[in-house]
Amino acid sequence: ILPPRLHYRRDLLVSELRENSDRSSHVCNIARFKKFFSKKHNSVSALQYHIVCGTKYRHPMLTEAVDVETKTILAQTCTKYGWTLKAMEVMPEHVQLFIEASPDNTPSSIASTLKSISAVHIFTSFPKLKERKFWDQAYGPGDAITGVSVQSQRKAWKST
């Protein structure tokens, strides 16, 4: 039970909120909530990962046709597994992915799935690349998995 003074303040705040809020702003907030969060039957989440996958020894292997094929297979893999690919940048020696996934998927499993499927597909499409290893080790110095916001990631990618 609240002391009389606090109880009065709480009631005042509640009445102010009711007077100042209209139905349209409430609906707008719900729509904004649904846009940024994924909801399951018992949880609400917004997990987004910045995954950087480097090629072995940072050799510039992702050029021209390999670049296009890598983008295609990574996008298809994300769709197949139910991950939302927010952004992707392919450089000659590494790939940066910004992925939204459910809490069921760990960042390491996402990275290893993307790397294994893309390596097999690229090796079948470009047999000459089989002479050397394609991706660097899962947790080598070239890889990074971080949880970041969309705004900070866009700022970082625009500055490069």
GROMACS .gro file of N, CA and C in nm:
model
  480
    1ILE      N    1   0.086  -0.117   0.000
    1ILE     CA    2   0.000   0.000   0.000
    1ILE      C    3   0.090   0.123   0.000
    2LEU      N    4   0.061   0.214  -0.089
    2LEU     CA    5   0.140   0.337  -0.101
    2LEU      C    6   0.098   0.438   0.005
    3PRO      N    7   0.195   0.519   0.053
    3PRO     CA    8   0.157   0.630   0.141
    3PRO      C    9   0.063   0.724   0.068
    4PRO      N   10  -0.021   0.799   0.137
    4PRO     CA   11  -0.121   0.885   0.073
    4PRO      C   12  -0.062   0.982  -0.029
    5ARG      N   13   0.055   1.041   0.002
    5ARG     CA   14   0.115   1.137  -0.090
    5ARG      C   15   0.153   1.069  -0.223
    6LEU      N   16   0.218   0.952  -0.217
    6LEU     CA   17   0.259   0.881  -0.338
    6LEU      C   18   0.138   0.829  -0.415
    7HIS      N   19   0.040   0.783  -0.341
    7HIS     CA   20  -0.082   0.733  -0.406
    7HIS      C   21  -0.149   0.844  -0.487
    8TYR      N   22  -0.153   0.963  -0.431
    8TYR     CA   23  -0.212   1.078  -0.500
    8TYR      C   24  -0.131   1.113  -0.626
    9ARG      N   25   0.002   1.113  -0.616
    9ARG     CA   26   0.086   1.143  -0.732
    9ARG      C   27   0.067   1.040  -0.843
   10ARG      N   28   0.059   0.914  -0.805
   10ARG     CA   29   0.038   0.810  -0.904
   10ARG      C   30  -0.094   0.830  -0.977
   11ASP      N   31  -0.200   0.858  -0.904
   11ASP     CA   32  -0.330   0.881  -0.966
   11ASP      C   33  -0.327   1.002  -1.059
   12LEU      N   34  -0.254   1.106  -1.018
   12LEU     CA   35  -0.241   1.225  -1.101
   12LEU      C   36  -0.171   1.192  -1.233
   13LEU      N   37  -0.062   1.114  -1.224
   13LEU     CA   38   0.011   1.075  -1.345
   13LEU      C   39  -0.075   0.991  -1.438
   14VAL      N   40  -0.148   0.897  -1.381
   14VAL     CA   41  -0.234   0.811  -1.462
   14VAL      C   42  -0.342   0.893  -1.532
   15SER      N   43  -0.401   0.988  -1.461
   15SER     CA   44  -0.506   1.070  -1.524
   15SER      C   45  -0.447   1.160  -1.633
   16GLU      N   46  -0.325   1.213  -1.612
   16GLU     CA   47  -0.260   1.295  -1.716
   16GLU      C   48  -0.231   1.211  -1.840
   17LEU      N   49  -0.184   1.091  -1.819
   17LEU     CA   50  -0.155   1.003  -1.933
   17LEU      C   51  -0.281   0.973  -2.013
   18ARG      N   52  -0.391   0.949  -1.942
   18ARG     CA   53  -0.516   0.920  -2.010
   18ARG      C   54  -0.566   1.039  -2.090
   19GLU      N   55  -0.550   1.158  -2.037
   19GLU     CA   56  -0.596   1.279  -2.106
   19GLU      C   57  -0.510   1.310  -2.228
   20ASN      N   58  -0.379   1.293  -2.214
   20ASN     CA   59  -0.286   1.334  -2.320
   20ASN      C   60  -0.268   1.229  -2.430
   21SER      N   61  -0.304   1.108  -2.404
   21SER     CA   62  -0.285   1.006  -2.506
   21SER      C   63  -0.415   0.983  -2.582
   22ASP      N   64  -0.402   0.974  -2.712
   22ASP     CA   65  -0.520   0.942  -2.793
   22ASP      C   66  -0.502   0.804  -2.854
   23ARG      N   67  -0.605   0.753  -2.910
   23ARG     CA   68  -0.606   0.616  -2.963
   23ARG      C   69  -0.509   0.600  -3.079
   24SER      N   70  -0.495   0.701  -3.164
   24SER     CA   71  -0.409   0.688  -3.282
   24SER      C   72  -0.262   0.673  -3.243
   25SER      N   73  -0.215   0.744  -3.141
   25SER     CA   74  -0.076   0.731  -3.101
   25SER      C   75  -0.050   0.592  -3.041
   26HIS      N   76  -0.149   0.538  -2.973
   26HIS     CA   77  -0.135   0.403  -2.916
   26HIS      C   78  -0.123   0.299  -3.028
   27VAL      N   79  -0.205   0.313  -3.129
   27VAL     CA   80  -0.199   0.220  -3.243
   27VAL      C   81  -0.065   0.234  -3.315
   28CYS      N   82  -0.017   0.358  -3.329
   28CYS     CA   83   0.111   0.383  -3.392
   28CYS      C   84   0.225   0.317  -3.315
   29ASN      N   85   0.222   0.325  -3.181
   29ASN     CA   86   0.325   0.262  -3.098
   29ASN      C   87   0.322   0.111  -3.112
   30ILE      N   88   0.205   0.053  -3.122
   30ILE     CA   89   0.195  -0.093  -3.141
   30ILE      C   90   0.251  -0.133  -3.277
   31ALA      N   91   0.221  -0.056  -3.380
   31ALA     CA   92   0.274  -0.087  -3.513
   31ALA      C   93   0.426  -0.075  -3.514
   32ARG      N   94   0.480   0.025  -3.447
   32ARG     CA   95   0.625   0.042  -3.439
   32ARG      C   96   0.687  -0.074  -3.363
   33PHE      N   97   0.622  -0.118  -3.257
   33PHE     CA   98   0.669  -0.232  -3.178
   33PHE      C   99   0.677  -0.357  -3.264
   34LYS      N  100   0.572  -0.385  -3.340
   34LYS     CA  101   0.569  -0.505  -3.424
   34LYS      C  102   0.673  -0.499  -3.535
   35LYS      N  103   0.707  -0.378  -3.578
   35LYS     CA  104   0.803  -0.363  -3.687
   35LYS      C  105   0.944  -0.403  -3.643
   36PHE      N  106   0.983  -0.373  -3.520
   36PHE     CA  107   1.120  -0.395  -3.476
   36PHE      C  108   1.140  -0.522  -3.395
   37PHE      N  109   1.034  -0.584  -3.347
   37PHE     CA  110   1.048  -0.702  -3.264
   37PHE      C  111   0.980  -0.821  -3.328
   38SER      N  112   1.039  -0.937  -3.309
   38SER     CA  113   0.973  -1.059  -3.354
   38SER      C  114   0.908  -1.124  -3.233
   39LYS      N  115   0.785  -1.168  -3.251
   39LYS     CA  116   0.707  -1.221  -3.140
   39LYS      C  117   0.674  -1.366  -3.167
   40LYS      N  118   0.700  -1.449  -3.068
   40LYS     CA  119   0.658  -1.588  -3.071
   40LYS      C  120   0.552  -1.605  -2.963
   41HIS      N  121   0.503  -1.728  -2.946
   41HIS     CA  122   0.394  -1.750  -2.852
   41HIS      C  123   0.432  -1.720  -2.708
   42ASN      N  124   0.560  -1.726  -2.672
   42ASN     CA  125   0.597  -1.698  -2.533
   42ASN      C  126   0.714  -1.601  -2.517
   43SER      N  127   0.754  -1.534  -2.625
   43SER     CA  128   0.865  -1.441  -2.612
   43SER      C  129   0.859  -1.331  -2.718
   44VAL      N  130   0.926  -1.221  -2.687
   44VAL     CA  131   0.941  -1.110  -2.780
   44VAL      C  132   1.090  -1.080  -2.786
   45SER      N  133   1.145  -1.067  -2.907
   45SER     CA  134   1.289  -1.045  -2.917
   45SER      C  135   1.324  -0.959  -3.037
   46ALA      N  136   1.443  -0.903  -3.030
   46ALA     CA  137   1.501  -0.827  -3.142
   46ALA      C  138   1.651  -0.850  -3.137
   47LEU      N  139   1.694  -0.967  -3.181
   47LEU     CA  140   1.836  -1.002  -3.180
   47LEU      C  141   1.895  -0.979  -3.318
   48GLN      N  142   1.993  -0.891  -3.324
   48GLN     CA  143   2.057  -0.859  -3.451
   48GLN      C  144   2.207  -0.876  -3.433
   49TYR      N  145   2.270  -0.938  -3.531
   49TYR     CA  146   2.413  -0.968  -3.521
   49TYR      C  147   2.487  -0.911  -3.640
   50HIS      N  148   2.605  -0.859  -3.611
   50HIS     CA  149   2.697  -0.817  -3.716
   50HIS      C  150   2.802  -0.927  -3.725
   51ILE      N  151   2.802  -0.999  -3.835
   51ILE     CA  152   2.892  -1.113  -3.852
   51ILE      C  153   2.992  -1.078  -3.962
   52VAL      N  154   3.120  -1.093  -3.932
   52VAL     CA  155   3.225  -1.068  -4.030
   52VAL      C  156   3.297  -1.199  -4.055
   53CYS      N  157   3.296  -1.245  -4.179
   53CYS     CA  158   3.363  -1.370  -4.217
   53CYS      C  159   3.477  -1.337  -4.312
   54GLY      N  160   3.597  -1.368  -4.271
   54GLY     CA  161   3.714  -1.341  -4.355
   54GLY      C  162   3.757  -1.464  -4.432
   55THR      N  163   3.817  -1.444  -4.548
   55THR     CA  164   3.871  -1.557  -4.624
   55THR      C  165   4.001  -1.602  -4.558
   56LYS      N  166   4.041  -1.723  -4.588
   56LYS     CA  167   4.162  -1.779  -4.527
   56LYS      C  168   4.282  -1.694  -4.566
   57TYR      N  169   4.358  -1.653  -4.468
   57TYR     CA  170   4.477  -1.568  -4.482
   57TYR      C  171   4.445  -1.435  -4.550
   58ARG      N  172   4.319  -1.398  -4.550
   58ARG     CA  173   4.272  -1.272  -4.612
   58ARG      C  174   4.310  -1.260  -4.759
   59HIS      N  175   4.313  -1.373  -4.828
   59HIS     CA  176   4.338  -1.370  -4.973
   59HIS      C  177   4.217  -1.306  -5.042
   60PRO      N  178   4.238  -1.218  -5.139
   60PRO     CA  179   4.124  -1.155  -5.208
   60PRO      C  180   4.059  -1.252  -5.307
   61MET      N  181   3.970  -1.336  -5.256
   61MET     CA  182   3.905  -1.438  -5.339
   61MET      C  183   3.764  -1.399  -5.382
   62LEU      N  184   3.703  -1.301  -5.317
   62LEU     CA  185   3.564  -1.264  -5.344
   62LEU      C  186   3.557  -1.151  -5.446
   63THR      N  187   3.596  -1.180  -5.567
   63THR     CA  188   3.594  -1.079  -5.672
   63THR      C  189   3.506  -1.126  -5.787
   64GLU      N  190   3.453  -1.033  -5.861
   64GLU     CA  191   3.373  -1.053  -5.982
   64GLU      C  192   3.263  -1.156  -5.965
   65ALA      N  193   3.270  -1.268  -6.034
   65ALA     CA  194   3.162  -1.367  -6.033
   65ALA      C  195   3.147  -1.433  -5.896
   66VAL      N  196   3.257  -1.452  -5.825
   66VAL     CA  197   3.252  -1.512  -5.692
   66VAL      C  198   3.176  -1.420  -5.596
   67ASP      N  199   3.193  -1.290  -5.613
   67ASP     CA  200   3.122  -1.189  -5.532
   67ASP      C  201   2.971  -1.205  -5.549
   68VAL      N  202   2.927  -1.211  -5.672
   68VAL     CA  203   2.783  -1.223  -5.702
   68VAL      C  204   2.728  -1.355  -5.648
   69GLU      N  205   2.802  -1.462  -5.669
   69GLU     CA  206   2.758  -1.594  -5.623
   69GLU      C  207   2.751  -1.599  -5.470
   70THR      N  208   2.847  -1.537  -5.405
   70THR     CA  209   2.848  -1.534  -5.258
   70THR      C  210   2.727  -1.459  -5.204
   71LYS      N  211   2.696  -1.345  -5.263
   71LYS     CA  212   2.578  -1.268  -5.221
   71LYS      C  213   2.450  -1.351  -5.238
   72THR      N  214   2.440  -1.417  -5.351
   72THR     CA  215   2.321  -1.496  -5.381
   72THR      C  216   2.303  -1.611  -5.282
   73ILE      N  217   2.409  -1.688  -5.260
   73ILE     CA  218   2.396  -1.805  -5.173
   73ILE      C  219   2.376  -1.766  -5.027
   74LEU      N  220   2.439  -1.658  -4.983
   74LEU     CA  221   2.418  -1.614  -4.845
   74LEU      C  222   2.274  -1.564  -4.824
   75ALA      N  223   2.221  -1.492  -4.919
   75ALA     CA  224   2.082  -1.445  -4.909
   75ALA      C  225   1.984  -1.563  -4.911
   76GLN      N  226   2.008  -1.661  -4.997
   76GLN     CA  227   1.922  -1.779  -5.003
   76GLN      C  228   1.927  -1.859  -4.873
   77THR      N  229   2.047  -1.872  -4.816
   77THR     CA  230   2.063  -1.948  -4.692
   77THR      C  231   1.989  -1.879  -4.578
   78CYS      N  232   2.000  -1.748  -4.570
   78CYS     CA  233   1.929  -1.674  -4.466
   78CYS      C  234   1.778  -1.693  -4.479
   79THR      N  235   1.728  -1.685  -4.600
   79THR     CA  236   1.585  -1.705  -4.623
   79THR      C  237   1.542  -1.847  -4.585
   80LYS      N  238   1.623  -1.945  -4.624
   80LYS     CA  239   1.591  -2.085  -4.596
   80LYS      C  240   1.583  -2.114  -4.446
   81TYR      N  241   1.672  -2.054  -4.369
   81TYR     CA  242   1.676  -2.078  -4.225
   81TYR      C  243   1.590  -1.982  -4.144
   82GLY      N  244   1.523  -1.888  -4.209
   82GLY     CA  245   1.433  -1.798  -4.140
   82GLY      C  246   1.501  -1.679  -4.074
   83TRP      N  247   1.621  -1.646  -4.118
   83TRP     CA  248   1.691  -1.529  -4.066
   83TRP      C  249   1.665  -1.412  -4.160
   84THR      N  250   1.658  -1.291  -4.104
   84THR     CA  251   1.636  -1.172  -4.185
   84THR      C  252   1.771  -1.108  -4.213
   85LEU      N  253   1.806  -1.100  -4.339
   85LEU     CA  254   1.932  -1.038  -4.380
   85LEU      C  255   1.906  -0.889  -4.398
   86LYS      N  256   1.951  -0.809  -4.301
   86LYS     CA  257   1.927  -0.665  -4.303
   86LYS      C  258   2.022  -0.593  -4.399
   87ALA      N  259   2.148  -0.635  -4.400
   87ALA     CA  260   2.247  -0.573  -4.488
   87ALA      C  261   2.361  -0.670  -4.513
   88MET      N  262   2.426  -0.655  -4.629
   88MET     CA  263   2.540  -0.740  -4.663
   88MET      C  264   2.638  -0.658  -4.746
   89GLU      N  265   2.764  -0.673  -4.714
   89GLU     CA  266   2.869  -0.607  -4.790
   89GLU      C  267   2.978  -0.710  -4.817
   90VAL      N  268   3.010  -0.731  -4.944
   90VAL     CA  269   3.113  -0.827  -4.981
   90VAL      C  270   3.235  -0.750  -5.029
   91MET      N  271   3.345  -0.768  -4.958
   91MET     CA  272   3.475  -0.710  -4.995
   91MET      C  273   3.559  -0.822  -5.056
   92PRO      N  274   3.671  -0.790  -5.121
   92PRO     CA  275   3.752  -0.898  -5.179
   92PRO      C  276   3.803  -1.001  -5.078
   93GLU      N  277   3.824  -0.961  -4.952
   93GLU     CA  278   3.880  -1.055  -4.855
   93GLU      C  279   3.790  -1.084  -4.736
   94HIS      N  280   3.671  -1.026  -4.730
   94HIS     CA  281   3.579  -1.059  -4.621
   94HIS      C  282   3.435  -1.020  -4.656
   95VAL      N  283   3.342  -1.075  -4.579
   95VAL     CA  284   3.199  -1.047  -4.596
   95VAL      C  285   3.146  -0.994  -4.462
   96GLN      N  286   3.068  -0.887  -4.469
   96GLN     CA  287   3.002  -0.835  -4.350
   96GLN      C  288   2.852  -0.857  -4.365
   97LEU      N  289   2.793  -0.919  -4.265
   97LEU     CA  290   2.650  -0.948  -4.267
   97LEU      C  291   2.585  -0.887  -4.144
   98PHE      N  292   2.467  -0.834  -4.162
   98PHE     CA  293   2.387  -0.783  -4.052
   98PHE      C  294   2.258  -0.862  -4.053
   99ILE      N  295   2.244  -0.953  -3.956
   99ILE     CA  296   2.136  -1.052  -3.957
   99ILE      C  297   2.051  -1.040  -3.832
  100GLU      N  298   1.920  -1.055  -3.850
  100GLU     CA  299   1.829  -1.065  -3.737
  100GLU      C  300   1.781  -1.210  -3.728
  101ALA      N  301   1.791  -1.265  -3.608
  101ALA     CA  302   1.753  -1.406  -3.590
  101ALA      C  303   1.676  -1.423  -3.461
  102SER      N  304   1.612  -1.537  -3.447
  102SER     CA  305   1.537  -1.567  -3.326
  102SER      C  306   1.632  -1.613  -3.216
  103PRO      N  307   1.587  -1.612  -3.092
  103PRO     CA  308   1.673  -1.656  -2.981
  103PRO      C  309   1.711  -1.804  -2.989
  104ASP      N  310   1.642  -1.880  -3.073
  104ASP     CA  311   1.674  -2.022  -3.088
  104ASP      C  312   1.809  -2.044  -3.154
  105ASN      N  313   1.854  -1.946  -3.233
  105ASN     CA  314   1.978  -1.960  -3.308
  105ASN      C  315   2.091  -1.885  -3.239
  106THR      N  316   2.202  -1.955  -3.217
  106THR     CA  317   2.318  -1.889  -3.158
  106THR      C  318   2.398  -1.821  -3.269
  107PRO      N  319   2.470  -1.715  -3.238
  107PRO     CA  320   2.550  -1.648  -3.341
  107PRO      C  321   2.654  -1.740  -3.404
  108SER      N  322   2.713  -1.829  -3.325
  108SER     CA  323   2.812  -1.921  -3.380
  108SER      C  324   2.749  -2.020  -3.477
  109SER      N  325   2.628  -2.066  -3.447
  109SER     CA  326   2.562  -2.160  -3.539
  109SER      C  327   2.522  -2.089  -3.669
  110ILE      N  328   2.484  -1.963  -3.660
  110ILE     CA  329   2.451  -1.886  -3.780
  110ILE      C  330   2.575  -1.871  -3.867
  111ALA      N  331   2.688  -1.832  -3.806
  111ALA     CA  332   2.811  -1.812  -3.882
  111ALA      C  333   2.860  -1.942  -3.943
  112SER      N  334   2.859  -2.051  -3.867
  112SER     CA  335   2.908  -2.178  -3.921
  112SER      C  336   2.817  -2.231  -4.032
  113THR      N  337   2.686  -2.214  -4.018
  113THR     CA  338   2.594  -2.257  -4.123
  113THR      C  339   2.617  -2.179  -4.251
  114LEU      N  340   2.627  -2.048  -4.239
  114LEU     CA  341   2.650  -1.965  -4.358
  114LEU      C  342   2.782  -1.999  -4.425
  115LYS      N  343   2.887  -2.019  -4.345
  115LYS     CA  344   3.018  -2.049  -4.402
  115LYS      C  345   3.021  -2.185  -4.471
  116SER      N  346   2.965  -2.287  -4.407
  116SER     CA  347   2.972  -2.421  -4.466
  116SER      C  348   2.891  -2.431  -4.594
  117ILE      N  349   2.768  -2.380  -4.592
  117ILE     CA  350   2.684  -2.389  -4.712
  117ILE      C  351   2.742  -2.306  -4.826
  118SER      N  352   2.790  -2.187  -4.796
  118SER     CA  353   2.845  -2.103  -4.903
  118SER      C  354   2.974  -2.161  -4.958
  119ALA      N  355   3.059  -2.220  -4.873
  119ALA     CA  356   3.184  -2.279  -4.922
  119ALA      C  357   3.157  -2.395  -5.017
  120VAL      N  358   3.065  -2.483  -4.979
  120VAL     CA  359   3.032  -2.597  -5.066
  120VAL      C  360   2.977  -2.548  -5.199
  121HIS      N  361   2.888  -2.452  -5.195
  121HIS     CA  362   2.827  -2.400  -5.318
  121HIS      C  363   2.931  -2.331  -5.407
  122ILE      N  364   3.018  -2.253  -5.347
  122ILE     CA  365   3.119  -2.181  -5.425
  122ILE      C  366   3.221  -2.278  -5.483
  123PHE      N  367   3.259  -2.381  -5.408
  123PHE     CA  368   3.354  -2.480  -5.460
  123PHE      C  369   3.295  -2.558  -5.577
  124THR      N  370   3.165  -2.585  -5.575
  124THR     CA  371   3.105  -2.655  -5.689
  124THR      C  372   3.091  -2.562  -5.809
  125SER      N  373   3.067  -2.434  -5.785
  125SER     CA  374   3.055  -2.339  -5.896
  125SER      C  375   3.190  -2.297  -5.952
  126PHE      N  376   3.291  -2.290  -5.867
  126PHE     CA  377   3.424  -2.247  -5.908
  126PHE      C  378   3.527  -2.349  -5.859
  127PRO      N  379   3.547  -2.459  -5.934
  127PRO     CA  380   3.636  -2.566  -5.887
  127PRO      C  381   3.782  -2.522  -5.870
  128LYS      N  382   3.823  -2.418  -5.939
  128LYS     CA  383   3.961  -2.371  -5.927
  128LYS      C  384   3.991  -2.318  -5.786
  129LEU      N  385   3.889  -2.269  -5.716
  129LEU     CA  386   3.908  -2.217  -5.581
  129LEU      C  387   3.931  -2.327  -5.478
  130LYS      N  388   3.906  -2.453  -5.515
  130LYS     CA  389   3.923  -2.565  -5.423
  130LYS      C  390   4.069  -2.587  -5.384
  131GLU      N  391   4.160  -2.527  -5.459
  131GLU     CA  392   4.302  -2.546  -5.431
  131GLU      C  393   4.343  -2.493  -5.294
  132ARG      N  394   4.270  -2.397  -5.243
  132ARG     CA  395   4.301  -2.342  -5.110
  132ARG      C  396   4.174  -2.335  -5.026
  133LYS      N  397   4.192  -2.323  -4.897
  133LYS     CA  398   4.077  -2.313  -4.807
  133LYS      C  399   4.007  -2.181  -4.832
  134PHE      N  400   3.875  -2.181  -4.813
  134PHE     CA  401   3.798  -2.061  -4.847
  134PHE      C  402   3.781  -1.968  -4.727
  135TRP      N  403   3.707  -2.014  -4.625
  135TRP     CA  404   3.683  -1.928  -4.509
  135TRP      C  405   3.788  -1.952  -4.403
  136ASP      N  406   3.814  -1.848  -4.325
  136ASP     CA  407   3.902  -1.859  -4.211
  136ASP      C  408   3.832  -1.941  -4.103
  137GLN      N  409   3.905  -1.978  -3.998
  137GLN     CA  410   3.845  -2.057  -3.890
  137GLN      C  411   3.730  -1.981  -3.825
  138ALA      N  412   3.644  -2.057  -3.760
  138ALA     CA  413   3.521  -1.998  -3.704
  138ALA      C  414   3.549  -1.883  -3.607
  139TYR      N  415   3.648  -1.897  -3.520
  139TYR     CA  416   3.674  -1.791  -3.423
  139TYR      C  417   3.818  -1.743  -3.432
  140GLY      N  418   3.869  -1.735  -3.553
  140GLY     CA  419   4.003  -1.683  -3.572
  140GLY      C  420   4.005  -1.532  -3.558
  141PRO      N  421   4.122  -1.470  -3.572
  141PRO     CA  422   4.130  -1.325  -3.555
  141PRO      C  423   4.055  -1.247  -3.662
  142GLY      N  424   4.020  -1.312  -3.771
  142GLY     CA  425   3.950  -1.242  -3.879
  142GLY      C  426   3.800  -1.237  -3.863
  143ASP      N  427   3.745  -1.313  -3.770
  143ASP     CA  428   3.600  -1.319  -3.754
  143ASP      C  429   3.554  -1.241  -3.633
  144ALA      N  430   3.436  -1.186  -3.645
  144ALA     CA  431   3.378  -1.114  -3.531
  144ALA      C  432   3.228  -1.131  -3.535
  145ILE      N  433   3.170  -1.151  -3.420
  145ILE     CA  434   3.024  -1.156  -3.408
  145ILE      C  435   2.989  -1.061  -3.295
  146THR      N  436   2.912  -0.959  -3.326
  146THR     CA  437   2.873  -0.863  -3.224
  146THR      C  438   2.726  -0.833  -3.235
  147GLY      N  439   2.665  -0.798  -3.126
  147GLY     CA  440   2.527  -0.753  -3.126
  147GLY      C  441   2.526  -0.601  -3.131
  148VAL      N  442   2.464  -0.544  -3.233
  148VAL     CA  443   2.465  -0.399  -3.251
  148VAL      C  444   2.328  -0.351  -3.296
  149SER      N  445   2.308  -0.221  -3.291
  149SER     CA  446   2.182  -0.165  -3.338
  149SER      C  447   2.190  -0.132  -3.486
  150VAL      N  448   2.076  -0.121  -3.549
  150VAL     CA  449   2.070  -0.091  -3.692
  150VAL      C  450   2.132   0.046  -3.720
  151GLN      N  451   2.104   0.144  -3.637
  151GLN     CA  452   2.152   0.280  -3.661
  151GLN      C  453   2.304   0.286  -3.654
  152SER      N  454   2.364   0.224  -3.553
  152SER     CA  455   2.509   0.229  -3.541
  152SER      C  456   2.576   0.153  -3.654
  153GLN      N  457   2.514   0.044  -3.700
  153GLN     CA  458   2.572  -0.032  -3.810
  153GLN      C  459   2.567   0.046  -3.939
  154ARG      N  460   2.457   0.113  -3.968
  154ARG     CA  461   2.447   0.193  -4.089
  154ARG      C  462   2.549   0.306  -4.090
  155LYS      N  463   2.569   0.371  -3.975
  155LYS     CA  464   2.668   0.477  -3.965
  155LYS      C  465   2.808   0.423  -3.993
  156ALA      N  466   2.840   0.308  -3.938
  156ALA     CA  467   2.973   0.249  -3.957
  156ALA      C  468   2.995   0.212  -4.103
  157TRP      N  469   2.895   0.156  -4.169
  157TRP     CA  470   2.912   0.115  -4.308
  157TRP      C  471   2.918   0.233  -4.402
  158LYS      N  472   2.848   0.341  -4.369
  158LYS     CA  473   2.852   0.460  -4.455
  158LYS      C  474   2.987   0.531  -4.446
  159SER      N  475   3.054   0.519  -4.331
  159SER     CA  476   3.182   0.587  -4.313
  159SER      C  477   3.295   0.516  -4.385
  160THR      N  478   3.278   0.386  -4.420
  160THR     CA  479   3.386   0.312  -4.489
  160THR      C  480   3.376   0.326  -4.637
   0.00000   0.00000   0.00000
